[in-house]
Amino acid sequence: MSEPSLTPQTDLTPLKSNVQNTEEDPVLSFIPLASDIPTDRTEREFTTVDESDLEFLFTREIDFRQETIYFIVIDRFHDGDPNNNVGPNPELYDLTQENWDRYWGGDLQGIIEKLDYLKKLGVTALWLTPLFEQIETLGYGDKAAIHGYWIKDFKRLNARYLGKDENNSLNETQETRNTTFDRLIEELHKRKMKLVLDIVCNHSNPDANGVKGELYDDGVKIADFNDDKNNWYHHYGEVTNWEDEWQVQNCELCGLATFNENNSEYREYIKSAIKQWLDRGVDALRIDTVKHMPIWFWQEFIADIQTHRPDAFVFGEWIYSSPHDHTSLDYANHSGMSLLDFGFCMAIRQALGTWDENGFHLVQDILDLDHLYDSATELITFIDNHDMHRFQSLNSDPDVLRLAVGLLMTSRGIPCLFYGTEQYLHDDTNANDNPYGNNDPYNRPMMDKWDMDTPIYRDIRLLSGLRRLNPAVSMGSQWQKHITPDVYCYTRRYRDSVLFVAMNRGEAITLDAVSTDLPDGEHTDVMSGNKYEVKDGNLYDLLLDSKQIIVISSVGVRVQAKTVVRVQLNGVNTQLGDTVVVTGNCPELGNWDISRAYPLEYVNSNTWFGEIPFEESSGKPIVYKYAMWRNGDSPIREDNTGRRWLLASDGIVKWRDRWSS
Ligand code: NOJ
Ligand code: CA
């Protein structure tokens, strides 16, 4: 019997009984709130909003793509406990906060005290610079390890971040509970927020007064670069040729003692340390300098870590990763972790920071290569960090910062804001040096204001809410609608949810007609509260003031069920008009009747995504495979005997599959 020929999408809508109606979804109550926003942007829009209205935005079961990350250099955030400031070696602390290479007093108690400020900002995950015990001597001549990347003991914490009586570098152990660290986790989780631990597997510390790579295991010395009897370190000197992959992976970066991953005792040490911190409640990991270790190490590391904690989200720092750099791409697709997206960061900095004449085309050029990644929607996006000039040291116009943050938070990827962005924090010392160079230490000023009324504080709060509310932002596909160097309009789409964004870095302009993919009718711009009429899917005579950003959200039907499978398929290599479905032996997948199979959503030509609701088959074994239609022809099924899976009886399940042909 021949297969029924199907029109892509339209015949494949999931059974209505499996989806929740929009009107019943409490999440949608956010929309009217946004539309209540007064047009006068200086007003405190959120004074009218009861805090409990926003509680729904915070849930720890959310897909990591829906998080808004905030990156804190702990020493420079807030000093909540002056008793720990002097630390084990007083020479490393500067009470006057004038010497940028000394500790200034920030600590974990300081972060706890500011958690409500951060939650109201809309931040849902905190990435903190490494917490581990550091060398207590000056390295590179005169620098203290305020950044946290010169680790001495991966199983102990930096005494300067804890309470004085909890100084575990002296007498406490890993097993000690109820430290300020444990309270931080508890307070974060109470607020449904997550902690991202910054870890370093590539190196310990550089030479400091003749001591290099002295490594401890919970206070017990286990290795020493200068007396390396058990081969814990590589001894090949500094990288001299950055094009030579072997050198990059085996030689030293700035004299940092580089671990020898071939030594299985080292691997056991680092993995056991990180598992212990995950056991203490850490939710996700940011991994330093990943390009400096071979991919097999990372594959083993991630496999072990995620076997221990399957829900731990992991992303790495491959400096200047980009879709134009095949080694970083290869790594993103095969290491098992996501990456910080330097390519997108640099494009935004060029378009809006240094005002490149190509403007928004640079941003679109990067997004056009998303299909090269298996999971572009999971890349961590940012506009600045502790290793480059702050965005405002490139362009101090606060309205341009708002455009950059607006672009960041409405595009694909998981946005990460550098601490102080919401207060326009920046120090422009040496700002005229190479803007793409490292502006350490001046990009790490002390937080000096906690104003919850700044326009950008409000923007971030609104847009992080939107990321939770509208799945098109976090999970969908991106479609360019209008582009010039100065004007950028795009939509994001997922199922029947749509987000439309228009922004203008130049002089005021009126666009005759812009296609939006929004349903016809009146819509409200989340940023200004202004109303817009959509006709035939278009906005006509759209006026964009100079440096204005318009964000219009339309949230459709959301998938809810006892068990929801978030499925991502790569490698199917589709063309415009193709449709991809999941077919299988259970009612939710159409009982092998391919006309009732579950349709996936297009993200890009390499990635299809979907949330499949399961009720009847929850907790049961199922078999499934993928199929694709092209040009109304007979479906092409995957060439395999089916993928067998025991479905969880409730909650969220993740499938990550590659098309088999
Ligand atoms: C990258 C970190 O972001 C940077 O701050 C650090 O100095 C180097 N890796 C070395 O750990
Ligand atoms: Ca302190």
PDB file of C-alpha atoms in Angstrom, residues 33-227:
ATOM      1  CA  LEU A  33       1.481  42.801  32.452  1.00  0.00           C
ATOM      2  CA  ALA A  34       3.877  43.702  29.713  1.00  0.00           C
ATOM      3  CA  SER A  35       1.173  45.578  27.888  1.00  0.00           C
ATOM      4  CA  ASP A  36       0.453  47.615  31.005  1.00  0.00           C
ATOM      5  CA  ILE A  37       3.856  49.190  30.758  1.00  0.00           C
ATOM      6  CA  PRO A  38       3.571  52.965  30.531  1.00  0.00           C
ATOM      7  CA  THR A  39       5.002  54.533  27.404  1.00  0.00           C
ATOM      8  CA  ASP A  40       7.105  56.862  29.530  1.00  0.00           C
ATOM      9  CA  ARG A  41      10.184  54.684  29.926  1.00  0.00           C
ATOM     10  CA  THR A  42      11.392  56.526  33.006  1.00  0.00           C
ATOM     11  CA  GLU A  43       8.453  55.281  35.069  1.00  0.00           C
ATOM     12  CA  ARG A  44       8.911  52.269  37.322  1.00  0.00           C
ATOM     13  CA  GLU A  45       6.844  49.928  35.264  1.00  0.00           C
ATOM     14  CA  PHE A  46       7.130  47.045  37.658  1.00  0.00           C
ATOM     15  CA  THR A  47       5.774  48.849  40.684  1.00  0.00           C
ATOM     16  CA  THR A  48       2.366  47.718  39.508  1.00  0.00           C
ATOM     17  CA  VAL A  49       3.362  44.068  39.370  1.00  0.00           C
ATOM     18  CA  ASP A  50       2.964  41.832  42.356  1.00  0.00           C
ATOM     19  CA  GLU A  51       6.173  39.842  42.819  1.00  0.00           C
ATOM     20  CA  SER A  52       4.246  36.599  43.082  1.00  0.00           C
ATOM     21  CA  ASP A  53       3.011  37.160  39.520  1.00  0.00           C
ATOM     22  CA  LEU A  54       6.506  36.475  38.309  1.00  0.00           C
ATOM     23  CA  GLU A  55       7.121  33.375  40.416  1.00  0.00           C
ATOM     24  CA  PHE A  56       6.112  31.170  37.505  1.00  0.00           C
ATOM     25  CA  LEU A  57       9.213  32.300  35.671  1.00  0.00           C
ATOM     26  CA  PHE A  58      11.372  30.493  38.171  1.00  0.00           C
ATOM     27  CA  THR A  59      11.395  26.749  38.020  1.00  0.00           C
ATOM     28  CA  ARG A  60      14.376  24.465  38.188  1.00  0.00           C
ATOM     29  CA  GLU A  61      12.850  22.084  35.662  1.00  0.00           C
ATOM     30  CA  ILE A  62      13.139  24.595  32.889  1.00  0.00           C
ATOM     31  CA  ASP A  63      15.252  23.807  29.827  1.00  0.00           C
ATOM     32  CA  PHE A  64      18.677  25.408  30.282  1.00  0.00           C
ATOM     33  CA  ARG A  65      18.009  27.317  27.047  1.00  0.00           C
ATOM     34  CA  GLN A  66      15.463  29.374  28.944  1.00  0.00           C
ATOM     35  CA  GLU A  67      17.953  30.582  31.567  1.00  0.00           C
ATOM     36  CA  THR A  68      19.423  34.059  31.790  1.00  0.00           C
ATOM     37  CA  ILE A  69      22.955  33.774  33.156  1.00  0.00           C
ATOM     38  CA  TYR A  70      24.764  36.480  35.124  1.00  0.00           C
ATOM     39  CA  PHE A  71      28.548  36.200  35.414  1.00  0.00           C
ATOM     40  CA  ILE A  72      30.164  37.498  38.607  1.00  0.00           C
ATOM     41  CA  VAL A  73      33.828  38.097  39.421  1.00  0.00           C
ATOM     42  CA  ILE A  74      33.290  37.278  43.091  1.00  0.00           C
ATOM     43  CA  ASP A  75      35.995  39.559  44.489  1.00  0.00           C
ATOM     44  CA  ARG A  76      34.468  42.567  42.692  1.00  0.00           C
ATOM     45  CA  PHE A  77      30.769  42.102  43.398  1.00  0.00           C
ATOM     46  CA  HIS A  78      29.912  42.746  47.017  1.00  0.00           C
ATOM     47  CA  ASP A  79      31.768  42.490  50.318  1.00  0.00           C
ATOM     48  CA  GLY A  80      29.262  40.851  52.633  1.00  0.00           C
ATOM     49  CA  ASP A  81      31.812  39.806  55.245  1.00  0.00           C
ATOM     50  CA  PRO A  82      34.731  42.146  55.999  1.00  0.00           C
ATOM     51  CA  ASN A  83      36.180  39.594  58.456  1.00  0.00           C
ATOM     52  CA  ASN A  84      37.512  37.417  55.627  1.00  0.00           C
ATOM     53  CA  ASN A  85      39.147  40.235  53.663  1.00  0.00           C
ATOM     54  CA  VAL A  86      42.716  40.078  54.903  1.00  0.00           C
ATOM     55  CA  GLY A  87      42.843  36.341  54.205  1.00  0.00           C
ATOM     56  CA  PRO A  88      45.742  33.975  54.875  1.00  0.00           C
ATOM     57  CA  ASN A  89      48.262  36.389  53.295  1.00  0.00           C
ATOM     58  CA  PRO A  90      47.521  40.080  54.055  1.00  0.00           C
ATOM     59  CA  GLU A  91      49.862  41.160  51.244  1.00  0.00           C
ATOM     60  CA  LEU A  92      47.213  40.088  48.715  1.00  0.00           C
ATOM     61  CA  TYR A  93      44.495  42.428  50.005  1.00  0.00           C
ATOM     62  CA  ASP A  94      44.089  46.151  49.265  1.00  0.00           C
ATOM     63  CA  LEU A  95      41.682  47.898  51.600  1.00  0.00           C
ATOM     64  CA  THR A  96      41.749  51.081  49.459  1.00  0.00           C
ATOM     65  CA  GLN A  97      40.599  49.170  46.350  1.00  0.00           C
ATOM     66  CA  GLU A  98      43.141  51.040  44.254  1.00  0.00           C
ATOM     67  CA  ASN A  99      45.526  48.255  43.309  1.00  0.00           C
ATOM     68  CA  TRP A 100      43.644  46.348  40.605  1.00  0.00           C
ATOM     69  CA  ASP A 101      45.801  43.249  41.108  1.00  0.00           C
ATOM     70  CA  ARG A 102      44.885  42.708  44.765  1.00  0.00           C
ATOM     71  CA  TYR A 103      41.782  41.295  46.437  1.00  0.00           C
ATOM     72  CA  TRP A 104      39.161  43.943  47.246  1.00  0.00           C
ATOM     73  CA  GLY A 105      36.880  41.950  49.529  1.00  0.00           C
ATOM     74  CA  GLY A 106      33.921  40.528  47.549  1.00  0.00           C
ATOM     75  CA  ASP A 107      32.671  37.172  48.816  1.00  0.00           C
ATOM     76  CA  LEU A 108      29.850  34.618  48.815  1.00  0.00           C
ATOM     77  CA  GLN A 109      28.027  36.324  51.687  1.00  0.00           C
ATOM     78  CA  GLY A 110      27.988  39.431  49.493  1.00  0.00           C
ATOM     79  CA  ILE A 111      26.311  37.454  46.723  1.00  0.00           C
ATOM     80  CA  ILE A 112      23.740  35.993  49.131  1.00  0.00           C
ATOM     81  CA  GLU A 113      22.862  39.532  50.227  1.00  0.00           C
ATOM     82  CA  LYS A 114      22.249  40.551  46.627  1.00  0.00           C
ATOM     83  CA  LEU A 115      20.218  37.521  45.514  1.00  0.00           C
ATOM     84  CA  ASP A 116      16.918  39.387  45.645  1.00  0.00           C
ATOM     85  CA  TYR A 117      18.423  42.197  43.583  1.00  0.00           C
ATOM     86  CA  LEU A 118      19.515  39.585  41.037  1.00  0.00           C
ATOM     87  CA  LYS A 119      16.250  37.714  41.048  1.00  0.00           C
ATOM     88  CA  LYS A 120      14.305  40.919  40.440  1.00  0.00           C
ATOM     89  CA  LEU A 121      16.671  41.645  37.578  1.00  0.00           C
ATOM     90  CA  GLY A 122      15.408  38.397  36.045  1.00  0.00           C
ATOM     91  CA  VAL A 123      18.653  36.496  36.415  1.00  0.00           C
ATOM     92  CA  THR A 124      18.038  32.763  36.772  1.00  0.00           C
ATOM     93  CA  ALA A 125      21.562  31.282  36.887  1.00  0.00           C
ATOM     94  CA  LEU A 126      24.766  32.669  38.404  1.00  0.00           C
ATOM     95  CA  TRP A 127      28.169  31.840  36.943  1.00  0.00           C
ATOM     96  CA  LEU A 128      30.802  32.653  39.525  1.00  0.00           C
ATOM     97  CA  THR A 129      34.555  32.859  38.883  1.00  0.00           C
ATOM     98  CA  PRO A 130      36.282  29.717  40.276  1.00  0.00           C
ATOM     99  CA  LEU A 131      35.642  29.224  43.979  1.00  0.00           C
ATOM    100  CA  PHE A 132      38.529  26.890  44.663  1.00  0.00           C
ATOM    101  CA  GLU A 133      41.487  27.539  46.954  1.00  0.00           C
ATOM    102  CA  GLN A 134      44.125  29.632  45.149  1.00  0.00           C
ATOM    103  CA  ILE A 135      47.825  30.156  45.604  1.00  0.00           C
ATOM    104  CA  GLU A 136      48.305  32.716  48.357  1.00  0.00           C
ATOM    105  CA  THR A 137      51.371  34.329  46.789  1.00  0.00           C
ATOM    106  CA  LEU A 138      51.728  36.946  44.072  1.00  0.00           C
ATOM    107  CA  GLY A 139      52.125  35.412  40.626  1.00  0.00           C
ATOM    108  CA  TYR A 140      53.541  36.965  37.435  1.00  0.00           C
ATOM    109  CA  GLY A 141      55.502  39.268  39.763  1.00  0.00           C
ATOM    110  CA  ASP A 142      52.759  41.178  41.501  1.00  0.00           C
ATOM    111  CA  LYS A 143      49.296  39.760  40.832  1.00  0.00           C
ATOM    112  CA  ALA A 144      46.976  38.040  43.305  1.00  0.00           C
ATOM    113  CA  ALA A 145      44.700  35.293  41.980  1.00  0.00           C
ATOM    114  CA  ILE A 146      41.545  37.381  42.366  1.00  0.00           C
ATOM    115  CA  HIS A 147      40.168  35.790  39.182  1.00  0.00           C
ATOM    116  CA  GLY A 148      40.310  32.254  40.575  1.00  0.00           C
ATOM    117  CA  TYR A 149      42.163  30.537  37.730  1.00  0.00           C
ATOM    118  CA  TRP A 150      45.353  29.664  39.739  1.00  0.00           C
ATOM    119  CA  ILE A 151      44.028  26.718  41.686  1.00  0.00           C
ATOM    120  CA  LYS A 152      45.929  24.934  44.433  1.00  0.00           C
ATOM    121  CA  ASP A 153      43.257  22.550  45.751  1.00  0.00           C
ATOM    122  CA  PHE A 154      40.159  21.615  43.734  1.00  0.00           C
ATOM    123  CA  LYS A 155      38.519  20.139  46.819  1.00  0.00           C
ATOM    124  CA  ARG A 156      38.724  23.252  48.979  1.00  0.00           C
ATOM    125  CA  LEU A 157      37.352  26.755  48.660  1.00  0.00           C
ATOM    126  CA  ASN A 158      39.033  30.138  48.665  1.00  0.00           C
ATOM    127  CA  ALA A 159      39.075  31.269  52.305  1.00  0.00           C
ATOM    128  CA  ARG A 160      38.455  34.844  51.178  1.00  0.00           C
ATOM    129  CA  TYR A 161      35.000  33.923  49.920  1.00  0.00           C
ATOM    130  CA  LEU A 162      33.821  32.127  53.099  1.00  0.00           C
ATOM    131  CA  GLY A 163      33.113  33.020  56.717  1.00  0.00           C
ATOM    132  CA  LYS A 164      36.266  33.367  58.805  1.00  0.00           C
ATOM    133  CA  ASP A 165      35.458  30.396  61.013  1.00  0.00           C
ATOM    134  CA  GLU A 166      34.812  28.286  57.913  1.00  0.00           C
ATOM    135  CA  ASN A 167      38.311  28.734  56.568  1.00  0.00           C
ATOM    136  CA  ASN A 168      38.564  25.287  55.121  1.00  0.00           C
ATOM    137  CA  SER A 169      42.046  25.823  53.792  1.00  0.00           C
ATOM    138  CA  LEU A 170      43.167  25.520  57.419  1.00  0.00           C
ATOM    139  CA  ASN A 171      41.073  22.956  59.199  1.00  0.00           C
ATOM    140  CA  GLU A 172      37.807  22.086  57.472  1.00  0.00           C
ATOM    141  CA  THR A 173      37.316  19.383  54.897  1.00  0.00           C
ATOM    142  CA  GLN A 174      35.228  18.762  51.831  1.00  0.00           C
ATOM    143  CA  GLU A 175      32.748  16.962  54.022  1.00  0.00           C
ATOM    144  CA  THR A 176      32.074  20.036  56.130  1.00  0.00           C
ATOM    145  CA  ARG A 177      28.541  21.312  55.623  1.00  0.00           C
ATOM    146  CA  ASN A 178      26.753  24.557  56.378  1.00  0.00           C
ATOM    147  CA  THR A 179      29.485  26.838  55.104  1.00  0.00           C
ATOM    148  CA  THR A 180      28.627  30.093  53.325  1.00  0.00           C
ATOM    149  CA  PHE A 181      28.950  28.086  50.098  1.00  0.00           C
ATOM    150  CA  ASP A 182      26.218  25.685  51.234  1.00  0.00           C
ATOM    151  CA  ARG A 183      24.045  28.601  52.309  1.00  0.00           C
ATOM    152  CA  LEU A 184      24.524  30.224  48.916  1.00  0.00           C
ATOM    153  CA  ILE A 185      23.300  27.052  47.194  1.00  0.00           C
ATOM    154  CA  GLU A 186      20.368  26.815  49.550  1.00  0.00           C
ATOM    155  CA  GLU A 187      19.399  30.469  49.048  1.00  0.00           C
ATOM    156  CA  LEU A 188      19.740  30.141  45.262  1.00  0.00           C
ATOM    157  CA  HIS A 189      17.626  27.021  45.110  1.00  0.00           C
ATOM    158  CA  LYS A 190      15.043  28.559  47.417  1.00  0.00           C
ATOM    159  CA  ARG A 191      14.655  31.199  44.703  1.00  0.00           C
ATOM    160  CA  LYS A 192      14.691  28.512  41.969  1.00  0.00           C
ATOM    161  CA  MET A 193      17.965  29.909  40.674  1.00  0.00           C
ATOM    162  CA  LYS A 194      20.979  27.853  39.556  1.00  0.00           C
ATOM    163  CA  LEU A 195      24.695  27.914  40.259  1.00  0.00           C
ATOM    164  CA  VAL A 196      27.204  27.513  37.429  1.00  0.00           C
ATOM    165  CA  LEU A 197      30.611  26.463  38.777  1.00  0.00           C
ATOM    166  CA  ASP A 198      33.634  27.669  36.800  1.00  0.00           C
ATOM    167  CA  ILE A 199      36.198  24.861  36.631  1.00  0.00           C
ATOM    168  CA  VAL A 200      39.692  24.503  35.169  1.00  0.00           C
ATOM    169  CA  CYS A 201      40.969  21.081  34.105  1.00  0.00           C
ATOM    170  CA  ASN A 202      43.874  22.257  31.948  1.00  0.00           C
ATOM    171  CA  HIS A 203      46.191  23.792  34.516  1.00  0.00           C
ATOM    172  CA  SER A 204      46.916  24.743  38.096  1.00  0.00           C
ATOM    173  CA  ASN A 205      49.087  27.785  38.828  1.00  0.00           C
ATOM    174  CA  PRO A 206      52.070  29.534  37.259  1.00  0.00           C
ATOM    175  CA  ASP A 207      55.408  30.074  38.947  1.00  0.00           C
ATOM    176  CA  ALA A 208      55.037  32.208  42.082  1.00  0.00           C
ATOM    177  CA  ASN A 209      58.220  32.704  44.083  1.00  0.00           C
ATOM    178  CA  GLY A 210      59.655  29.448  42.735  1.00  0.00           C
ATOM    179  CA  VAL A 211      56.503  27.436  43.480  1.00  0.00           C
ATOM    180  CA  LYS A 212      54.682  26.107  40.420  1.00  0.00           C
ATOM    181  CA  GLY A 213      51.839  23.594  40.185  1.00  0.00           C
ATOM    182  CA  GLU A 214      51.838  22.508  43.841  1.00  0.00           C
ATOM    183  CA  LEU A 215      48.568  20.634  43.890  1.00  0.00           C
ATOM    184  CA  TYR A 216      46.569  19.451  46.912  1.00  0.00           C
ATOM    185  CA  ASP A 217      43.805  16.896  47.418  1.00  0.00           C
ATOM    186  CA  ASP A 218      41.675  18.232  50.251  1.00  0.00           C
ATOM    187  CA  GLY A 219      44.736  19.633  52.000  1.00  0.00           C
ATOM    188  CA  VAL A 220      47.148  16.778  51.165  1.00  0.00           C
ATOM    189  CA  LYS A 221      49.904  17.597  48.678  1.00  0.00           C
ATOM    190  CA  ILE A 222      49.752  15.262  45.685  1.00  0.00           C
ATOM    191  CA  ALA A 223      51.807  16.864  42.905  1.00  0.00           C
ATOM    192  CA  ASP A 224      54.459  19.495  42.237  1.00  0.00           C
ATOM    193  CA  PHE A 225      55.493  20.735  38.789  1.00  0.00           C
ATOM    194  CA  ASN A 226      59.094  21.205  39.951  1.00  0.00           C
ATOM    195  CA  ASP A 227      59.305  17.699  41.424  1.00  0.00           C
TER     196      ASP A 227
END
